PDB file of C-alpha atoms in Angstrom:
ATOM      1  CA  UNK P 191       4.498 -21.591-157.064  1.00 74.00           C
ATOM      2  CA  UNK P 192       7.513 -20.183-155.233  1.00 80.00           C
ATOM      3  CA  UNK P 193       8.981 -19.128-158.565  1.00 83.00           C
ATOM      4  CA  UNK P 194       6.043 -16.783-159.129  1.00 84.00           C
ATOM      5  CA  UNK P 195       6.734 -15.085-155.822  1.00 86.00           C
ATOM      6  CA  UNK P 196      10.305 -14.102-156.728  1.00 88.00           C
ATOM      7  CA  UNK P 197      10.651 -10.344-157.111  1.00 89.00           C
ATOM      8  CA  UNK P 198      14.409  -9.658-156.984  1.00 90.00           C
ATOM      9  CA  UNK P 199      17.626 -11.640-156.769  1.00 88.00           C
ATOM     10  CA  UNK P 200      20.562  -9.919-155.110  1.00 87.00           C
ATOM     11  CA  UNK P 201      24.110 -10.588-153.999  1.00 85.00           C
ATOM     12  CA  UNK P 202      25.117  -9.029-150.710  1.00 80.00           C
ATOM     13  CA  UNK P 203      28.673  -7.726-150.600  1.00 76.00           C
ATOM     14  CA  UNK P 204      30.208  -5.650-147.817  1.00 74.00           C
ATOM     15  CA  UNK P 205      31.835  -2.512-149.280  1.00 72.00           C
ATOM     16  CA  UNK P 206      32.189  -0.604-146.025  1.00 71.00           C
ATOM     17  CA  UNK P 207      35.472   1.393-145.789  1.00 66.00           C
ATOM     18  CA  UNK P 208      36.511   0.230-149.275  1.00 65.00           C
ATOM     19  CA  UNK P 209      38.441   2.889-151.194  1.00 60.00           C
ATOM     20  CA  UNK P 210      39.272   0.952-154.349  1.00 69.00           C
ATOM     21  CA  UNK P 211      37.416  -1.220-156.857  1.00 72.00           C
ATOM     22  CA  UNK P 212      36.620  -4.596-155.334  1.00 74.00           C
ATOM     23  CA  UNK P 213      35.919  -8.132-156.574  1.00 80.00           C
ATOM     24  CA  UNK P 214      34.251 -10.472-154.102  1.00 79.00           C
ATOM     25  CA  UNK P 215      32.146 -13.621-153.947  1.00 84.00           C
ATOM     26  CA  UNK P 216      28.735 -13.328-152.327  1.00 83.00           C
ATOM     27  CA  UNK P 217      25.742 -15.479-151.660  1.00 86.00           C
ATOM     28  CA  UNK P 218      22.615 -15.112-153.730  1.00 88.00           C
ATOM     29  CA  UNK P 219      19.572 -13.824-151.819  1.00 88.00           C
ATOM     30  CA  UNK P 220      16.050 -14.053-153.230  1.00 89.00           C
ATOM     31  CA  UNK P 221      13.292 -11.624-152.175  1.00 90.00           C
ATOM     32  CA  UNK P 222       9.583 -11.459-152.781  1.00 89.00           C
ATOM     33  CA  UNK P 223       7.706  -8.207-153.507  1.00 88.00           C
ATOM     34  CA  UNK P 224       7.494  -7.465-149.768  1.00 89.00           C
ATOM     35  CA  UNK P 225      11.295  -7.715-149.426  1.00 89.00           C
ATOM     36  CA  UNK P 226      11.042 -10.982-147.498  1.00 90.00           C
ATOM     37  CA  UNK P 227      13.951 -13.423-147.892  1.00 89.00           C
ATOM     38  CA  UNK P 228      12.536 -16.555-149.563  1.00 88.00           C
ATOM     39  CA  UNK P 229      15.886 -18.102-150.555  1.00 86.00           C
ATOM     40  CA  UNK P 230      15.396 -21.117-148.303  1.00 85.00           C
ATOM     41  CA  UNK P 231      12.053 -21.879-149.962  1.00 85.00           C
ATOM     42  CA  UNK P 232      13.635 -22.326-153.356  1.00 82.00           C
ATOM     43  CA  UNK P 233      14.335 -26.045-153.674  1.00 77.00           C
ATOM     44  CA  UNK P 234      17.367 -25.803-155.909  1.00 79.00           C
ATOM     45  CA  UNK P 235      19.573 -23.258-157.684  1.00 80.00           C
ATOM     46  CA  UNK P 236      22.291 -23.862-160.271  1.00 81.00           C
ATOM     47  CA  UNK P 237      24.624 -21.618-158.256  1.00 82.00           C
ATOM     48  CA  UNK P 238      24.422 -20.288-154.734  1.00 83.00           C
ATOM     49  CA  UNK P 239      27.337 -17.864-154.910  1.00 85.00           C
ATOM     50  CA  UNK P 240      28.578 -15.522-157.617  1.00 86.00           C
ATOM     51  CA  UNK P 241      31.612 -13.333-158.066  1.00 86.00           C
ATOM     52  CA  UNK P 242      30.884  -9.627-158.435  1.00 84.00           C
ATOM     53  CA  UNK P 243      33.095  -6.697-159.388  1.00 81.00           C
ATOM     54  CA  UNK P 244      32.130  -3.337-157.926  1.00 77.00           C
ATOM     55  CA  UNK P 245      33.729  -0.033-158.954  1.00 74.00           C
ATOM     56  CA  UNK P 246      34.267   2.088-155.839  1.00 74.00           C
ATOM     57  CA  UNK P 247      34.152   5.824-156.480  1.00 76.00           C
ATOM     58  CA  UNK P 248      34.823   8.834-154.303  1.00 81.00           C
ATOM     59  CA  UNK P 249      31.846  11.070-153.505  1.00 85.00           C
ATOM     60  CA  UNK P 250      32.254  14.723-152.563  1.00 88.00           C
ATOM     61  CA  UNK P 251      30.062  17.815-152.401  1.00 90.00           C
ATOM     62  CA  UNK P 252      31.007  20.253-155.124  1.00 91.00           C
ATOM     63  CA  UNK P 253      30.303  23.960-154.596  1.00 93.00           C
ATOM     64  CA  UNK P 254      28.037  25.821-157.010  1.00 95.00           C
ATOM     65  CA  UNK P 255      29.179  29.444-157.267  1.00 95.00           C
ATOM     66  CA  UNK P 256      26.697  32.319-157.154  1.00 96.00           C
ATOM     67  CA  UNK P 257      25.095  32.538-160.619  1.00 95.00           C
ATOM     68  CA  UNK P 258      26.449  35.614-162.465  1.00 95.00           C
ATOM     69  CA  UNK P 259      24.532  38.094-164.601  1.00 96.00           C
ATOM     70  CA  UNK P 260      25.351  40.629-167.295  1.00 96.00           C
ATOM     71  CA  UNK P 261      23.711  43.735-168.694  1.00 96.00           C
ATOM     72  CA  UNK P 262      21.831  46.567-166.982  1.00 96.00           C
ATOM     73  CA  UNK P 263      18.431  46.413-165.337  1.00 96.00           C
ATOM     74  CA  UNK P 264      15.823  49.025-166.247  1.00 97.00           C
ATOM     75  CA  UNK P 265      16.504  52.608-165.174  1.00 95.00           C
ATOM     76  CA  UNK P 266      15.368  53.243-161.624  1.00 95.00           C
ATOM     77  CA  UNK P 267      15.903  49.630-160.535  1.00 96.00           C
ATOM     78  CA  UNK P 268      18.718  47.627-158.952  1.00 95.00           C
ATOM     79  CA  UNK P 269      19.517  43.980-158.283  1.00 96.00           C
ATOM     80  CA  UNK P 270      18.746  43.458-154.612  1.00 94.00           C
ATOM     81  CA  UNK P 271      20.062  39.901-154.263  1.00 95.00           C
ATOM     82  CA  UNK P 272      20.554  36.562-155.979  1.00 97.00           C
ATOM     83  CA  UNK P 273      19.427  33.369-154.279  1.00 97.00           C
ATOM     84  CA  UNK P 274      19.776  29.798-155.501  1.00 97.00           C
ATOM     85  CA  UNK P 275      19.232  26.219-154.342  1.00 96.00           C
ATOM     86  CA  UNK P 276      20.950  23.840-154.091  1.00 95.00           C
ATOM     87  CA  UNK P 277      24.317  25.477-153.465  1.00 95.00           C
ATOM     88  CA  UNK P 278      26.244  22.181-153.604  1.00 94.00           C
ATOM     89  CA  UNK P 279      25.928  18.982-155.585  1.00 93.00           C
ATOM     90  CA  UNK P 280      27.334  15.503-154.970  1.00 92.00           C
ATOM     91  CA  UNK P 281      29.742  14.303-157.646  1.00 92.00           C
ATOM     92  CA  UNK P 282      31.414  10.914-158.071  1.00 89.00           C
ATOM     93  CA  UNK P 283      34.533   9.645-159.779  1.00 87.00           C
ATOM     94  CA  UNK P 284      38.064   8.561-159.111  1.00 84.00           C
ATOM     95  CA  UNK P 285      39.524  10.226-156.059  1.00 82.00           C
ATOM     96  CA  UNK P 286      42.079  12.311-157.948  1.00 84.00           C
ATOM     97  CA  UNK P 287      39.443  13.448-160.432  1.00 86.00           C
ATOM     98  CA  UNK P 288      36.833  14.587-157.913  1.00 85.00           C
ATOM     99  CA  UNK P 289      39.424  16.299-155.739  1.00 85.00           C
ATOM    100  CA  UNK P 290      40.788  18.197-158.730  1.00 84.00           C
ATOM    101  CA  UNK P 291      37.380  19.156-160.035  1.00 85.00           C
ATOM    102  CA  UNK P 292      36.788  22.895-159.921  1.00 80.00           C
ATOM    103  CA  UNK P 293      33.679  24.522-158.490  1.00 87.00           C
ATOM    104  CA  UNK P 294      30.732  24.886-160.846  1.00 92.00           C
ATOM    105  CA  UNK P 295      30.324  28.253-162.596  1.00 93.00           C
ATOM    106  CA  UNK P 296      26.840  28.646-164.010  1.00 94.00           C
ATOM    107  CA  UNK P 297      26.502  30.497-167.323  1.00 95.00           C
ATOM    108  CA  UNK P 298      25.822  34.228-166.971  1.00 96.00           C
ATOM    109  CA  UNK P 299      22.205  35.401-167.280  1.00 96.00           C
ATOM    110  CA  UNK P 300      21.168  38.632-169.037  1.00 97.00           C
ATOM    111  CA  UNK P 301      19.247  41.217-166.966  1.00 97.00           C
ATOM    112  CA  UNK P 302      19.070  43.868-169.713  1.00 97.00           C
ATOM    113  CA  UNK P 303      15.992  46.059-169.235  1.00 96.00           C
ATOM    114  CA  UNK P 304      14.541  43.899-166.460  1.00 96.00           C
ATOM    115  CA  UNK P 305      12.322  45.650-163.890  1.00 96.00           C
ATOM    116  CA  UNK P 306      10.778  42.681-162.052  1.00 96.00           C
ATOM    117  CA  UNK P 307      12.106  39.800-159.988  1.00 97.00           C
ATOM    118  CA  UNK P 308      12.441  36.622-162.047  1.00 97.00           C
ATOM    119  CA  UNK P 309      13.478  32.988-161.587  1.00 97.00           C
ATOM    120  CA  UNK P 310      14.937  30.352-163.864  1.00 97.00           C
ATOM    121  CA  UNK P 311      16.230  26.778-163.741  1.00 96.00           C
ATOM    122  CA  UNK P 312      19.730  25.644-164.667  1.00 96.00           C
ATOM    123  CA  UNK P 313      20.447  22.010-165.572  1.00 95.00           C
ATOM    124  CA  UNK P 314      23.895  21.075-164.233  1.00 94.00           C
ATOM    125  CA  UNK P 315      24.293  17.928-166.324  1.00 92.00           C
ATOM    126  CA  UNK P 316      25.720  19.900-169.249  1.00 92.00           C
ATOM    127  CA  UNK P 317      28.668  20.977-167.094  1.00 91.00           C
ATOM    128  CA  UNK P 318      29.854  17.360-166.767  1.00 90.00           C
ATOM    129  CA  UNK P 319      29.787  16.191-170.382  1.00 87.00           C
ATOM    130  CA  UNK P 320      33.548  16.578-170.922  1.00 83.00           C
ATOM    131  CA  UNK P 321      34.812  15.632-167.455  1.00 85.00           C
ATOM    132  CA  UNK P 322      35.962  12.476-165.691  1.00 86.00           C
ATOM    133  CA  UNK P 323      33.400  12.973-162.930  1.00 89.00           C
ATOM    134  CA  UNK P 324      29.631  12.748-162.905  1.00 90.00           C
ATOM    135  CA  UNK P 325      26.669  13.736-160.786  1.00 92.00           C
ATOM    136  CA  UNK P 326      25.781  11.137-158.174  1.00 88.00           C
ATOM    137  CA  UNK P 327      22.682   9.080-158.967  1.00 86.00           C
ATOM    138  CA  UNK P 328      19.662  10.608-157.279  1.00 87.00           C
ATOM    139  CA  UNK P 329      21.293  14.000-156.722  1.00 89.00           C
ATOM    140  CA  UNK P 330      19.287  17.086-157.602  1.00 91.00           C
ATOM    141  CA  UNK P 331      20.911  18.485-160.726  1.00 93.00           C
ATOM    142  CA  UNK P 332      18.443  21.349-161.293  1.00 96.00           C
ATOM    143  CA  UNK P 333      19.448  24.676-159.700  1.00 96.00           C
ATOM    144  CA  UNK P 334      16.603  27.113-159.021  1.00 97.00           C
ATOM    145  CA  UNK P 335      17.875  30.682-159.331  1.00 97.00           C
ATOM    146  CA  UNK P 336      16.019  33.858-158.331  1.00 98.00           C
ATOM    147  CA  UNK P 337      17.312  37.318-159.245  1.00 97.00           C
ATOM    148  CA  UNK P 338      15.469  39.839-157.095  1.00 97.00           C
ATOM    149  CA  UNK P 339      14.945  43.251-158.693  1.00 97.00           C
ATOM    150  CA  UNK P 340      13.950  46.267-156.602  1.00 97.00           C
ATOM    151  CA  UNK P 341      12.820  49.774-157.415  1.00 96.00           C
ATOM    152  CA  UNK P 342      14.842  52.848-156.425  1.00 96.00           C
ATOM    153  CA  UNK P 343      12.619  55.455-154.726  1.00 96.00           C
ATOM    154  CA  UNK P 344      12.892  58.795-152.943  1.00 95.00           C
ATOM    155  CA  UNK P 345      11.529  59.578-149.476  1.00 95.00           C
ATOM    156  CA  UNK P 346      11.331  62.762-147.376  1.00 95.00           C
ATOM    157  CA  UNK P 347      12.264  62.946-143.701  1.00 94.00           C
ATOM    158  CA  UNK P 348      12.150  65.642-141.015  1.00 93.00           C
ATOM    159  CA  UNK P 349      15.063  65.400-138.589  1.00 92.00           C
ATOM    160  CA  UNK P 350      14.748  67.204-135.230  1.00 92.00           C
ATOM    161  CA  UNK P 351      17.865  69.250-134.422  1.00 90.00           C
ATOM    162  CA  UNK P 352      17.641  67.859-130.887  1.00 88.00           C
ATOM    163  CA  UNK P 353      18.495  64.458-132.426  1.00 89.00           C
ATOM    164  CA  UNK P 354      21.786  65.689-133.899  1.00 88.00           C
ATOM    165  CA  UNK P 355      25.155  65.246-132.254  1.00 88.00           C
ATOM    166  CA  UNK P 356      26.647  68.702-131.631  1.00 84.00           C
ATOM    167  CA  UNK P 357      30.350  69.396-131.170  1.00 82.00           C
ATOM    168  CA  UNK P 358      30.675  72.730-129.382  1.00 76.00           C
ATOM    169  CA  UNK P 359      33.894  74.041-127.862  1.00 73.00           C
ATOM    170  CA  UNK P 360      32.805  77.672-128.034  1.00 72.00           C
ATOM    171  CA  UNK P 361      32.827  79.634-124.762  1.00 77.00           C
ATOM    172  CA  UNK P 362      30.531  82.346-126.125  1.00 80.00           C
ATOM    173  CA  UNK P 363      26.742  82.492-125.986  1.00 83.00           C
ATOM    174  CA  UNK P 364      25.085  80.806-128.955  1.00 82.00           C
ATOM    175  CA  UNK P 365      21.607  80.135-130.232  1.00 87.00           C
ATOM    176  CA  UNK P 366      20.445  77.407-132.630  1.00 88.00           C
ATOM    177  CA  UNK P 367      17.765  78.887-134.874  1.00 91.00           C
ATOM    178  CA  UNK P 368      16.715  75.655-136.641  1.00 90.00           C
ATOM    179  CA  UNK P 369      14.254  73.159-135.136  1.00 91.00           C
ATOM    180  CA  UNK P 370      13.689  70.681-137.976  1.00 92.00           C
ATOM    181  CA  UNK P 371      15.942  69.696-140.885  1.00 93.00           C
ATOM    182  CA  UNK P 372      14.231  68.510-144.113  1.00 93.00           C
ATOM    183  CA  UNK P 373      15.976  65.602-145.793  1.00 93.00           C
ATOM    184  CA  UNK P 374      15.266  63.783-149.073  1.00 95.00           C
ATOM    185  CA  UNK P 375      16.902  60.395-149.515  1.00 95.00           C
ATOM    186  CA  UNK P 376      17.165  58.029-152.471  1.00 96.00           C
ATOM    187  CA  UNK P 377      17.633  54.263-152.203  1.00 95.00           C
ATOM    188  CA  UNK P 378      16.101  50.809-152.418  1.00 95.00           C
ATOM    189  CA  UNK P 379      12.405  50.805-151.581  1.00 94.00           C
ATOM    190  CA  UNK P 380      12.692  48.093-148.927  1.00 93.00           C
ATOM    191  CA  UNK P 381      15.457  50.032-147.141  1.00 93.00           C
ATOM    192  CA  UNK P 382      13.684  53.399-147.146  1.00 94.00           C
ATOM    193  CA  UNK P 383      10.361  51.807-146.158  1.00 93.00           C
ATOM    194  CA  UNK P 384      12.051  50.374-143.060  1.00 92.00           C
ATOM    195  CA  UNK P 385      13.505  53.758-142.020  1.00 91.00           C
ATOM    196  CA  UNK P 386      12.066  56.622-140.032  1.00 90.00           C
ATOM    197  CA  UNK P 387      13.707  59.796-138.701  1.00 89.00           C
ATOM    198  CA  UNK P 388      15.080  58.021-135.647  1.00 87.00           C
ATOM    199  CA  UNK P 389      17.287  55.837-137.895  1.00 86.00           C
ATOM    200  CA  UNK P 390      19.156  58.821-139.310  1.00 90.00           C
ATOM    201  CA  UNK P 391      22.265  59.926-137.433  1.00 88.00           C
ATOM    202  CA  UNK P 392      23.717  63.389-138.050  1.00 91.00           C
ATOM    203  CA  UNK P 393      26.424  65.550-136.506  1.00 92.00           C
ATOM    204  CA  UNK P 394      27.329  69.241-136.551  1.00 90.00           C
ATOM    205  CA  UNK P 395      30.667  70.783-135.578  1.00 89.00           C
ATOM    206  CA  UNK P 396      30.518  74.352-134.188  1.00 84.00           C
ATOM    207  CA  UNK P 397      33.992  74.329-132.679  1.00 82.00           C
ATOM    208  CA  UNK P 398      35.716  76.471-135.338  1.00 81.00           C
ATOM    209  CA  UNK P 399      33.064  79.176-135.609  1.00 85.00           C
ATOM    210  CA  UNK P 400      33.405  82.788-134.573  1.00 86.00           C
ATOM    211  CA  UNK P 401      30.907  85.465-133.591  1.00 89.00           C
ATOM    212  CA  UNK P 402      28.106  85.924-136.140  1.00 90.00           C
ATOM    213  CA  UNK P 403      25.334  84.059-137.910  1.00 92.00           C
ATOM    214  CA  UNK P 404      26.262  80.807-139.619  1.00 91.00           C
ATOM    215  CA  UNK P 405      24.682  78.064-141.734  1.00 92.00           C
ATOM    216  CA  UNK P 406      26.592  74.935-140.740  1.00 91.00           C
ATOM    217  CA  UNK P 407      26.486  71.784-142.868  1.00 92.00           C
ATOM    218  CA  UNK P 408      25.228  68.608-141.217  1.00 92.00           C
ATOM    219  CA  UNK P 409      27.147  65.369-141.742  1.00 91.00           C
ATOM    220  CA  UNK P 410      24.779  62.406-141.982  1.00 91.00           C
ATOM    221  CA  UNK P 411      25.677  58.730-141.607  1.00 89.00           C
ATOM    222  CA  UNK P 412      23.413  56.897-144.052  1.00 90.00           C
ATOM    223  CA  UNK P 413      22.881  53.170-144.753  1.00 88.00           C
ATOM    224  CA  UNK P 414      24.701  51.546-147.667  1.00 87.00           C
ATOM    225  CA  UNK P 415      23.285  52.477-151.091  1.00 87.00           C
ATOM    226  CA  UNK P 416      21.212  55.337-149.639  1.00 93.00           C
ATOM    227  CA  UNK P 417      22.132  58.796-150.916  1.00 93.00           C
ATOM    228  CA  UNK P 418      21.145  62.368-150.166  1.00 94.00           C
ATOM    229  CA  UNK P 419      19.168  64.269-152.796  1.00 95.00           C
ATOM    230  CA  UNK P 420      19.921  67.972-153.248  1.00 92.00           C
ATOM    231  CA  UNK P 421      22.272  70.242-151.336  1.00 91.00           C
ATOM    232  CA  UNK P 422      23.581  69.126-147.939  1.00 89.00           C
ATOM    233  CA  UNK P 423      21.214  70.350-145.199  1.00 93.00           C
ATOM    234  CA  UNK P 424      22.388  72.975-142.722  1.00 92.00           C
ATOM    235  CA  UNK P 425      21.669  74.255-139.244  1.00 92.00           C
ATOM    236  CA  UNK P 426      21.509  78.012-138.605  1.00 93.00           C
ATOM    237  CA  UNK P 427      23.395  79.186-135.534  1.00 90.00           C
ATOM    238  CA  UNK P 428      24.061  82.612-134.010  1.00 90.00           C
ATOM    239  CA  UNK P 429      27.138  83.207-131.849  1.00 88.00           C
ATOM    240  CA  UNK P 430      27.328  86.350-129.698  1.00 88.00           C
ATOM    241  CA  UNK P 431      30.054  88.329-128.009  1.00 84.00           C
ATOM    242  CA  UNK P 432      30.286  87.661-124.311  1.00 74.00           C
ATOM    243  CA  UNK P 433      28.595  90.474-122.395  1.00 66.00           C
ATOM    244  CA  UNK P 434      30.705  92.466-119.914  1.00 56.00           C
ATOM    245  CA  UNK P 435      29.083  93.352-116.597  1.00 50.00           C
ATOM    246  CA  UNK P 436      29.178  97.098-116.016  1.00 52.00           C
ATOM    247  CA  UNK P 437      28.462  98.498-112.532  1.00 52.00           C
ATOM    248  CA  UNK P 438      26.909 101.997-112.597  1.00 57.00           C
ATOM    249  CA  UNK P 439      27.222 104.626-109.890  1.00 57.00           C
ATOM    250  CA  UNK P 440      23.661 103.927-108.829  1.00 58.00           C
ATOM    251  CA  UNK P 441      24.618 100.313-108.089  1.00 55.00           C
ATOM    252  CA  UNK P 442      27.517 101.288-105.775  1.00 53.00           C
ATOM    253  CA  UNK P 443      26.601 100.750-102.146  1.00 54.00           C
ATOM    254  CA  UNK P 444      28.284 103.079 -99.648  1.00 53.00           C
ATOM    255  CA  UNK P 445      28.439 102.548 -95.951  1.00 55.00           C
ATOM    256  CA  UNK P 446      28.821 105.300 -93.324  1.00 58.00           C
ATOM    257  CA  UNK P 447      32.060 105.623 -91.498  1.00 55.00           C
ATOM    258  CA  UNK P 448      32.025 103.708 -88.302  1.00 46.00           C
TER     259      UNK P 448
END
């Protein structure tokens, strides 16, 4: 029978552009399991229209702040970055409530003694238990957080002196006695692994030096969170007095009287 084919009974009401709760009368529509309208095949109904009340709520995307952490990771390691998804969540409620709702601050996570990257899930539903707003039906309320931990390592480099920027305002002869500068750096493994000698920029200023032999400190521009291990490297330079040209008697050319 047609009654056996009925799957759902609905009332269609237009709520487009509605900003407040609405009460409207709508016609009953009957569907079979394939979502086909079979209303006209039903011979009789006690009512053909019903009045419905629909609460209209404001929907906004609420920001989820970067999950915090507390404590210290294991010695020789650092927190490289924190990633999380989703970074927003749709919330619903009265307009004034959703607009006044603050961003979501996830509870801090301990990283004490951690030496490996780890992930965890945070259920956002607990942050809405005492509020006038709620998470929209169907919204993903589980935040997947990853705290990436990275090892701190040391790496040796050899920097050619020819690669250094030299500031030289000296008008005397000079000689640079160093060809290669050894350098030991400390930093995040991923950063040092991506570097070679050509990445390292150094400069030396000779402009204030006088005659003699000097070990001049090199100033290096290093990436963030990369540090120099040991004493600052130097370049050895010799500066000489300017030679005066002396003409001997043997070098004097005489010409006969004309």
